[in-house]
XYZ file of C-alpha atoms in Angstrom:
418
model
C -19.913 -56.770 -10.481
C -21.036 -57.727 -7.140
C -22.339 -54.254 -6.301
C -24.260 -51.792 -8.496
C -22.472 -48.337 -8.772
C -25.937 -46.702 -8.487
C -26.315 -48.035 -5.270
C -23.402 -46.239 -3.609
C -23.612 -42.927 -5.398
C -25.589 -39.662 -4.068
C -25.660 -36.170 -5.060
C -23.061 -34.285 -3.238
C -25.270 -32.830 -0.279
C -24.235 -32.515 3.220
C -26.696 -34.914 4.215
C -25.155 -37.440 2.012
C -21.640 -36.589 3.304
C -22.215 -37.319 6.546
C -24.615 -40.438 6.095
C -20.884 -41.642 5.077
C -19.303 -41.174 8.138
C -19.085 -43.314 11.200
C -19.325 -40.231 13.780
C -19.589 -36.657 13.537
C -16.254 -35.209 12.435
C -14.111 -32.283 14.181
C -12.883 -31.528 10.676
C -14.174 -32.965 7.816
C -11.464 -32.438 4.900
C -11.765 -32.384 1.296
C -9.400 -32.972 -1.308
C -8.833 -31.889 -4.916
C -6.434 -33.636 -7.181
C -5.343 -30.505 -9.010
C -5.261 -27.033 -8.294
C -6.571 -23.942 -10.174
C -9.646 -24.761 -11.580
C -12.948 -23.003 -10.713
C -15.286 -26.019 -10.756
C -14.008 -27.504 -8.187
C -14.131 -24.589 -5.560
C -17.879 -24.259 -6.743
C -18.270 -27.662 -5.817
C -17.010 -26.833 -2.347
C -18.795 -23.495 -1.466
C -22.225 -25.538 -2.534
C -20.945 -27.901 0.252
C -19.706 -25.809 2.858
C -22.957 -23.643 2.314
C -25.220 -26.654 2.847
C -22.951 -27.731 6.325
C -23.759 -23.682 7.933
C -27.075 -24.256 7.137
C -28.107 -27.931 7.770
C -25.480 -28.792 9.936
C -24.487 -26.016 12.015
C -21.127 -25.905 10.470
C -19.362 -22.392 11.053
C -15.954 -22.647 9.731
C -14.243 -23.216 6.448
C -10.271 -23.038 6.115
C -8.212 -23.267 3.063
C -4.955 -24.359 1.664
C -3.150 -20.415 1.841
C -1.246 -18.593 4.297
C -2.817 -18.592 7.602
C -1.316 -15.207 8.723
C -3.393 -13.637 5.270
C -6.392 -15.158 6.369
C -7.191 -13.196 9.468
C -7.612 -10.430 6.807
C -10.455 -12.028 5.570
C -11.733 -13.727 8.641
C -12.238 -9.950 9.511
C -13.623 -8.927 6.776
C -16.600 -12.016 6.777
C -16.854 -11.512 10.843
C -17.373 -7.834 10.970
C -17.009 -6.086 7.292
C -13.644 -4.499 8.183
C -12.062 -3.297 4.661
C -13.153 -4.390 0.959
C -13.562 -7.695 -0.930
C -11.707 -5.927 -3.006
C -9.000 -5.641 -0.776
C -9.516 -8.920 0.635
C -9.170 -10.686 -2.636
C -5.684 -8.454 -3.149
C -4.172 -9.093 0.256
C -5.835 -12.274 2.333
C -5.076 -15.020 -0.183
C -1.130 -17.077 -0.828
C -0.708 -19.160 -3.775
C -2.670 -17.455 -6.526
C -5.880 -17.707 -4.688
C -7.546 -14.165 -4.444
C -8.008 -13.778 -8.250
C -10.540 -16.732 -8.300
C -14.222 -16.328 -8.925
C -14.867 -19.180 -6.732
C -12.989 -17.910 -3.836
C -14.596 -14.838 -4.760
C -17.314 -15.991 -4.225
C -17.125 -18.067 -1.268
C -16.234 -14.599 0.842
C -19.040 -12.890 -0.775
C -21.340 -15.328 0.583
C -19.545 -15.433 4.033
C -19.829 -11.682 4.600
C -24.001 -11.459 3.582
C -24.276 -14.916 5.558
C -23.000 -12.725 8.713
C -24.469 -9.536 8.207
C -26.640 -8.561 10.880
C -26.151 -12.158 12.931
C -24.762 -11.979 16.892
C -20.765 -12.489 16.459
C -21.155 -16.547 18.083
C -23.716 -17.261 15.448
C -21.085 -16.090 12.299
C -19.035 -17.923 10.178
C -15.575 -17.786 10.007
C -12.625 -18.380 7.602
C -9.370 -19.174 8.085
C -5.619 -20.156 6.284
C -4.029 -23.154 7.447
C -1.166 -23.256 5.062
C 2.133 -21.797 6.114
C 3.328 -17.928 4.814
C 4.576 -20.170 2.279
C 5.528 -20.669 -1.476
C 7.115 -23.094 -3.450
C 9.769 -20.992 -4.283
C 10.664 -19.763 -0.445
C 9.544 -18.845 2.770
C 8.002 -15.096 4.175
C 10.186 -13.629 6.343
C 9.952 -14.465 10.547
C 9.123 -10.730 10.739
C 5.308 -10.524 11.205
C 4.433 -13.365 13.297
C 7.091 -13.155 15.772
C 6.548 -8.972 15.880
C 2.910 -9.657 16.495
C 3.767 -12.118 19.103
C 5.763 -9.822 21.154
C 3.355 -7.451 20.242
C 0.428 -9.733 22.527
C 3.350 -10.027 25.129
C 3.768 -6.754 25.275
C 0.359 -5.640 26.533
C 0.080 -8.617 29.197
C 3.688 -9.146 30.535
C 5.585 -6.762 33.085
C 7.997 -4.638 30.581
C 11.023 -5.902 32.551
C 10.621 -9.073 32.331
C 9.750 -8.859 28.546
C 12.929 -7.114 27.791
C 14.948 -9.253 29.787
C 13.675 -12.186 27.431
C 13.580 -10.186 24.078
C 13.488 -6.424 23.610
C 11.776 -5.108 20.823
C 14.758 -3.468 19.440
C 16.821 -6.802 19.678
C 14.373 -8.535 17.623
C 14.135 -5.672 15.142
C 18.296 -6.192 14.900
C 18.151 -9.909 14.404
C 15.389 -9.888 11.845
C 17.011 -7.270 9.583
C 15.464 -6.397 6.409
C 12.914 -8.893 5.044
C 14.942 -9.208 1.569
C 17.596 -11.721 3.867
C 14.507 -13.942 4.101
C 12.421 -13.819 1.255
C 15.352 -14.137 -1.458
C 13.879 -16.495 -4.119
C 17.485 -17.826 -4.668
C 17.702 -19.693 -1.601
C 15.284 -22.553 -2.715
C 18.009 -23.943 -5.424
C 21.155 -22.263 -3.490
C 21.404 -22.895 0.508
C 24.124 -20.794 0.798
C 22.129 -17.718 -0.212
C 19.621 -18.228 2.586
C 19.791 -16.688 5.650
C 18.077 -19.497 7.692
C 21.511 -20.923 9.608
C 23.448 -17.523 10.188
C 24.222 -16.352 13.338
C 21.087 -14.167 13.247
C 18.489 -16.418 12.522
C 20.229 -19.126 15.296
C 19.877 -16.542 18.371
C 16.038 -15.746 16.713
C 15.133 -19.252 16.653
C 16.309 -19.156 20.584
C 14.370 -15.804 21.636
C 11.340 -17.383 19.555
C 11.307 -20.078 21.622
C 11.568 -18.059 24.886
C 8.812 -15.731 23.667
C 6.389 -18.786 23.036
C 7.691 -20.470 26.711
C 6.157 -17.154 28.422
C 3.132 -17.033 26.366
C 2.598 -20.641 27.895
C 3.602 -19.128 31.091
C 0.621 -16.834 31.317
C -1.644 -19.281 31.367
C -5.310 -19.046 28.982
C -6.523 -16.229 30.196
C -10.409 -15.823 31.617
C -12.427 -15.186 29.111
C -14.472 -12.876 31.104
C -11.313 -10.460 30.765
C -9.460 -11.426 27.349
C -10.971 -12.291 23.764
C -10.571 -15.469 22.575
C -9.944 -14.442 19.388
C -7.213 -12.472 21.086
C -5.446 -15.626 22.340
C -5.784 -18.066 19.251
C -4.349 -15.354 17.207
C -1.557 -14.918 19.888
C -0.954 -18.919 19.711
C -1.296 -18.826 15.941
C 1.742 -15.795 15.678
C 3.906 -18.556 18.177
C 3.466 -21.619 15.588
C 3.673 -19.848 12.526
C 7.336 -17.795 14.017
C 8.745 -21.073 14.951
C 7.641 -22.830 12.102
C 9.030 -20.262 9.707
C 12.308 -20.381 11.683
C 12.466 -24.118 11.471
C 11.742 -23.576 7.343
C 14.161 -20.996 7.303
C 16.696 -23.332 8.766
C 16.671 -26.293 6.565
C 15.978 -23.812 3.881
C 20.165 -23.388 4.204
C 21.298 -26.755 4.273
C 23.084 -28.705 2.318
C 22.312 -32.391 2.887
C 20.589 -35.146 1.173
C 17.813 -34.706 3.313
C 16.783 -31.340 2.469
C 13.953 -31.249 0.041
C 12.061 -34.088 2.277
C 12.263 -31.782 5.640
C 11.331 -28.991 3.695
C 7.748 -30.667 2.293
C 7.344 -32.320 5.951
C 7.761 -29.324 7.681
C 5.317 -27.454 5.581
C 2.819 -30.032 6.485
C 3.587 -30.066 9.897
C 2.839 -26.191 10.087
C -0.365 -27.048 8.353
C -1.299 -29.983 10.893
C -0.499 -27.667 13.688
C -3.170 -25.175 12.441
C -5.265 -27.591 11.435
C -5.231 -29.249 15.560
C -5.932 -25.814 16.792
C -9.007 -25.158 14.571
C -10.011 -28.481 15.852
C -9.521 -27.269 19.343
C -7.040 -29.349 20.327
C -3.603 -26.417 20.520
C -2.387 -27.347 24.037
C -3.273 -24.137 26.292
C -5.537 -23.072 23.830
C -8.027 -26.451 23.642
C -8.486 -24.524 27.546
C -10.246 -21.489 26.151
C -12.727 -22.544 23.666
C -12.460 -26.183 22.354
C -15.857 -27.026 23.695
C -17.458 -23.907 21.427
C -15.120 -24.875 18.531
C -16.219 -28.546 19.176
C -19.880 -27.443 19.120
C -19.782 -26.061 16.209
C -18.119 -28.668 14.018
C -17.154 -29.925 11.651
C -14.829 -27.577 10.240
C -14.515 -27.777 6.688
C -10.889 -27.879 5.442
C -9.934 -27.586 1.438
C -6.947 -28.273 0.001
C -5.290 -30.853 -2.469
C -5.669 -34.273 -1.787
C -2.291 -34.881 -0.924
C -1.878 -32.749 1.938
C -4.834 -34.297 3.397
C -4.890 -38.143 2.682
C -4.236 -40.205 5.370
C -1.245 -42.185 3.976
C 2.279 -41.144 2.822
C 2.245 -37.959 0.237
C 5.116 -38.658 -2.094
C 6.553 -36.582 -5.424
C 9.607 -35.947 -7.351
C 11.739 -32.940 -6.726
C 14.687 -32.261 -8.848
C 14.422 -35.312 -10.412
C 14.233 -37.508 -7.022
C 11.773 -39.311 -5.002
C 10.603 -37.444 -2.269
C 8.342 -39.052 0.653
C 6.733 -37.632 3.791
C 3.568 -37.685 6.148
C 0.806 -35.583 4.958
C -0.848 -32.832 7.528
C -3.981 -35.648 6.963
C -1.938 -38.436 8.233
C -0.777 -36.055 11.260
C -4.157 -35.235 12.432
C -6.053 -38.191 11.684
C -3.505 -39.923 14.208
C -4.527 -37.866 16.256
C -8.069 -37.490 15.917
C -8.790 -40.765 14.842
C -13.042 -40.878 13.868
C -12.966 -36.866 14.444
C -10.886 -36.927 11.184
C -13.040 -37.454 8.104
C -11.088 -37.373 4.198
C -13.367 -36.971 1.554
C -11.146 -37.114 -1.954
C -12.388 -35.725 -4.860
C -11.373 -37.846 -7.936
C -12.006 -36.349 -11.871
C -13.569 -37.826 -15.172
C -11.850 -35.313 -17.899
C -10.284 -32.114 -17.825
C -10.000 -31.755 -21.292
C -8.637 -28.349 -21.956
C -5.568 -29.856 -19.793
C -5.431 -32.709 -21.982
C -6.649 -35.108 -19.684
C -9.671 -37.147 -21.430
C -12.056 -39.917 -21.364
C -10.517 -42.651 -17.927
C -9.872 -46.038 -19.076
C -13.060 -48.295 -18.035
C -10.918 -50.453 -15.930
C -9.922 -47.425 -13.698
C -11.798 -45.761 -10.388
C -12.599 -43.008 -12.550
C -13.329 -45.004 -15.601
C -16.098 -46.764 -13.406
C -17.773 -43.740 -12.175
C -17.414 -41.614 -15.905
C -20.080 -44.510 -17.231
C -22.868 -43.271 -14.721
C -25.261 -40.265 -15.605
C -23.973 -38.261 -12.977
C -21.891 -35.077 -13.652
C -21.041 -34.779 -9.826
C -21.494 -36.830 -6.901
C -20.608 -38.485 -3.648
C -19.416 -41.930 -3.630
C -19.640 -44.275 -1.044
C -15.985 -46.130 -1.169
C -16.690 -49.617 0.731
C -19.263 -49.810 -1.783
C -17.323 -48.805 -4.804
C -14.610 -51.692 -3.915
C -17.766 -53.893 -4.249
C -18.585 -53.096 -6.939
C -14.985 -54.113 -9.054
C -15.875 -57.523 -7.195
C -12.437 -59.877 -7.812
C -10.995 -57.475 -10.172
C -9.762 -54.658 -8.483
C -9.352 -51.129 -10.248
C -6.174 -50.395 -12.136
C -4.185 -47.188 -11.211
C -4.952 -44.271 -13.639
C -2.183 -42.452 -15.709
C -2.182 -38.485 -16.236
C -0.595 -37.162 -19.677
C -1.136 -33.990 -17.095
C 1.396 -33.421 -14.533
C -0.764 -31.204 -12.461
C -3.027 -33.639 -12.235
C -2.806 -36.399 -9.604
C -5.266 -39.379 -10.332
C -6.715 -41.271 -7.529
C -4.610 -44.416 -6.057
C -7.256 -47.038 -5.593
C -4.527 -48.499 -3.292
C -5.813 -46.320 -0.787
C -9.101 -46.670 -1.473
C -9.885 -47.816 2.285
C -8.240 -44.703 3.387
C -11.114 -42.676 2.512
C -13.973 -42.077 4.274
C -15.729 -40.890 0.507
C -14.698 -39.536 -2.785
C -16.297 -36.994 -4.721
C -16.228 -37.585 -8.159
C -16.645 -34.429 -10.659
C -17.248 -35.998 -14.540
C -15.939 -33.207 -16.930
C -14.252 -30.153 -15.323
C -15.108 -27.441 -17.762
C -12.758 -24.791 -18.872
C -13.043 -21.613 -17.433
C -15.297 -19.000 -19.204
């Protein structure tokens, strides 16, 4: 080997992270290839507490509904409600009954306590009010939305775009929208019915006149006011958009569906970066300040090359929110994938030798940060074979795409939980 794998390992430490990097990131993202397992998330609070602290890092967003979140970005900010509570209610996907997450908002809220509100950190979801088996209905966001409106635009001309009781009509009871049925049957969604058309045309009219107003001073109007005003337009239009393909019948269903989940997370992901249209004009430059923002989720939302699976028994291909943003970003975009020696109690053991993860089981490390320029090195003219899960939760890395990375982070033996 031309290169010594010792040579281009370090312990995973923030330092080390961004030693890695050619510039200091506006988000600096890191994958997992599977979900659900505890280690991993410990792995990331370690790192996300080393960034506030050494790095002046003040935000950390995960991959669950972004509308939840603000429950817990409360309860961190300014102690409004329980952990308890926050555990039930700010958390998609299965998320609130980990320890690690737990944990993570534990630390967040003492971290804050007692600190001026510009010096706190902050948390937020970038997924959509999403599962895999449907879509939350319209209701909230767009409600909230007019909600903002309501208090900053002249009543008349508010109800001449949307009245409050209109919108109440269209949505109708949330059952319409949330019926689990809909994923495998498009007829039983609601998404292309008359109702849902003349929302999807009053959403849009309702986010044209929060453009209209312009950002406003922040001498007379929170911040946090307007980003969660913005957030309530992307994540009603989104949903509508969801909704919509949810109920159709073509080929090309299942691949809109994944890309537009992805897009929803991108869009989020731009405005934590501080780069959401109007709202880059009210606080990118603190956002900016304060980065990177620290973004968590599996690897393949946030690689930077096609994410690809196999739905219903059929290839399914699309751009990841990773390959979105980093287009965007370009150098401000940093992907750090995480990549795993055994999982044992899953049935995934020992990696073959002649595999990425084979190479990096054989060192003495149990967790580290791995430079990747220098890990191609170091397979000299034979380059790393492709590793094969017996797990289907599991996705191995692709050392195709090993020069997509700017590092991987490789855990040895995830251990089962206690």
């Amino acid at each position: 080997m031309a290169t010594d794998i010792k040579d281009v390992t370090h312990a995973v430490e923030a330092a080390a992270v961004m030693g890695l990097l050619r510039r200091r990131p506006r988000l600096l993202t890191l994958g997992e290839p599977t979900h659900g397992e505890d280690a991993l998330l410990a792995v990331r609070n370690e790192l996300f507490r080393q960034l506030v602290e050494q790095e002046g890092c003040r935000t950390v967003t995960i991959e669950s509904d972004c509308m939840r979140g603000l429950l817990v970005d409360a309860y961190v900010t300014t102690g409004v409600g329980t952990l308890d509570e926050v555990m039930e209610k700010g958390f998609s996907h299965g998320w609130g009954a980990s320890a690690a997450n737990r944990e993570l908002v534990r630390w967040m809220r003492a971290f804050n306590d007692g600190r001026p509100a510009d010096d706190r950190v902050r948390f937020a979801g970038f997924d959509g009010p999403l599962e895999i088996t449907g879509a939350e209905s319209p209701r909230e966001a767009l409600t909230a939305l007019h909600g903002y409106l309501s208090t900053r635009v002249d009543k008349s001309v508010l109800d001449a775009t949307c009245a409050a009781e209109t919108l109440d009509r269209l949505l109708g009871p949330d059952e319409r929208w949330t019926n689990p049925a809909a994923m495998r049957d498009p007829s039983r969604s609601a998404g292309q019915s008359a109702d849902a058309t003349e929302l999807r045309l009053l959403a849009d009219d309702l986010v044209a006149l929060l453009d209209a107003q312009g950002p406003p001073p922040i001498a007379t109007s929170s911040r946090d006011d307007w980003d969660r005003a913005r957030l309530y337009a992307r994540t009603a239009t989104g949903l509508l958009r969801y909704h919509y393909w949810t109920a159709d019948f073509s080929r090309h269903r299942m691949t809109r569906l994944v890309s537009l989940r992805d897009r929803m997370m991108a869009d989020n992901l731009l405005a934590l970066a501080g780069v959401d249209g109007a709202a880059a004009a009210v606080g990118s430059t603190a956002r900016v300040d304060r980065a990177p923002v620290l973004v968590h989720a599996h690897n393949g939302h946030l690689q930077r090359n096609r994410s690809s699976m196999r739905m219903g028994g059929l290839p399914v291909e699309w751009w990841s929110a990773g390959a979105i943003v980093s287009a965007q970003l370009g150098q401000e975009y940093a992907f750090l994938a995480t990549a795993l020696g055994t999982i044992r109690h899953r049935g995934v053991d020992t990696p073959p030798q002649d595999t990425v993860e084979g190479l990096l089981y054989a060192g003495p490390e149990g967790c580290s940060v791995v430079d990747p320029r220098g890990l191609a090195a170091a397979f000299g003219d034979s380059p790393p074979a492709p590793r094969v899960s017996p797990w289907f939760g599991y996705a191995p890395f692709d050392p195709a795409h090993l020069a997509d990375v700017d590092g991987i982070v490789f855990v040895k033996d995830v251990e089962r939980p206690a």
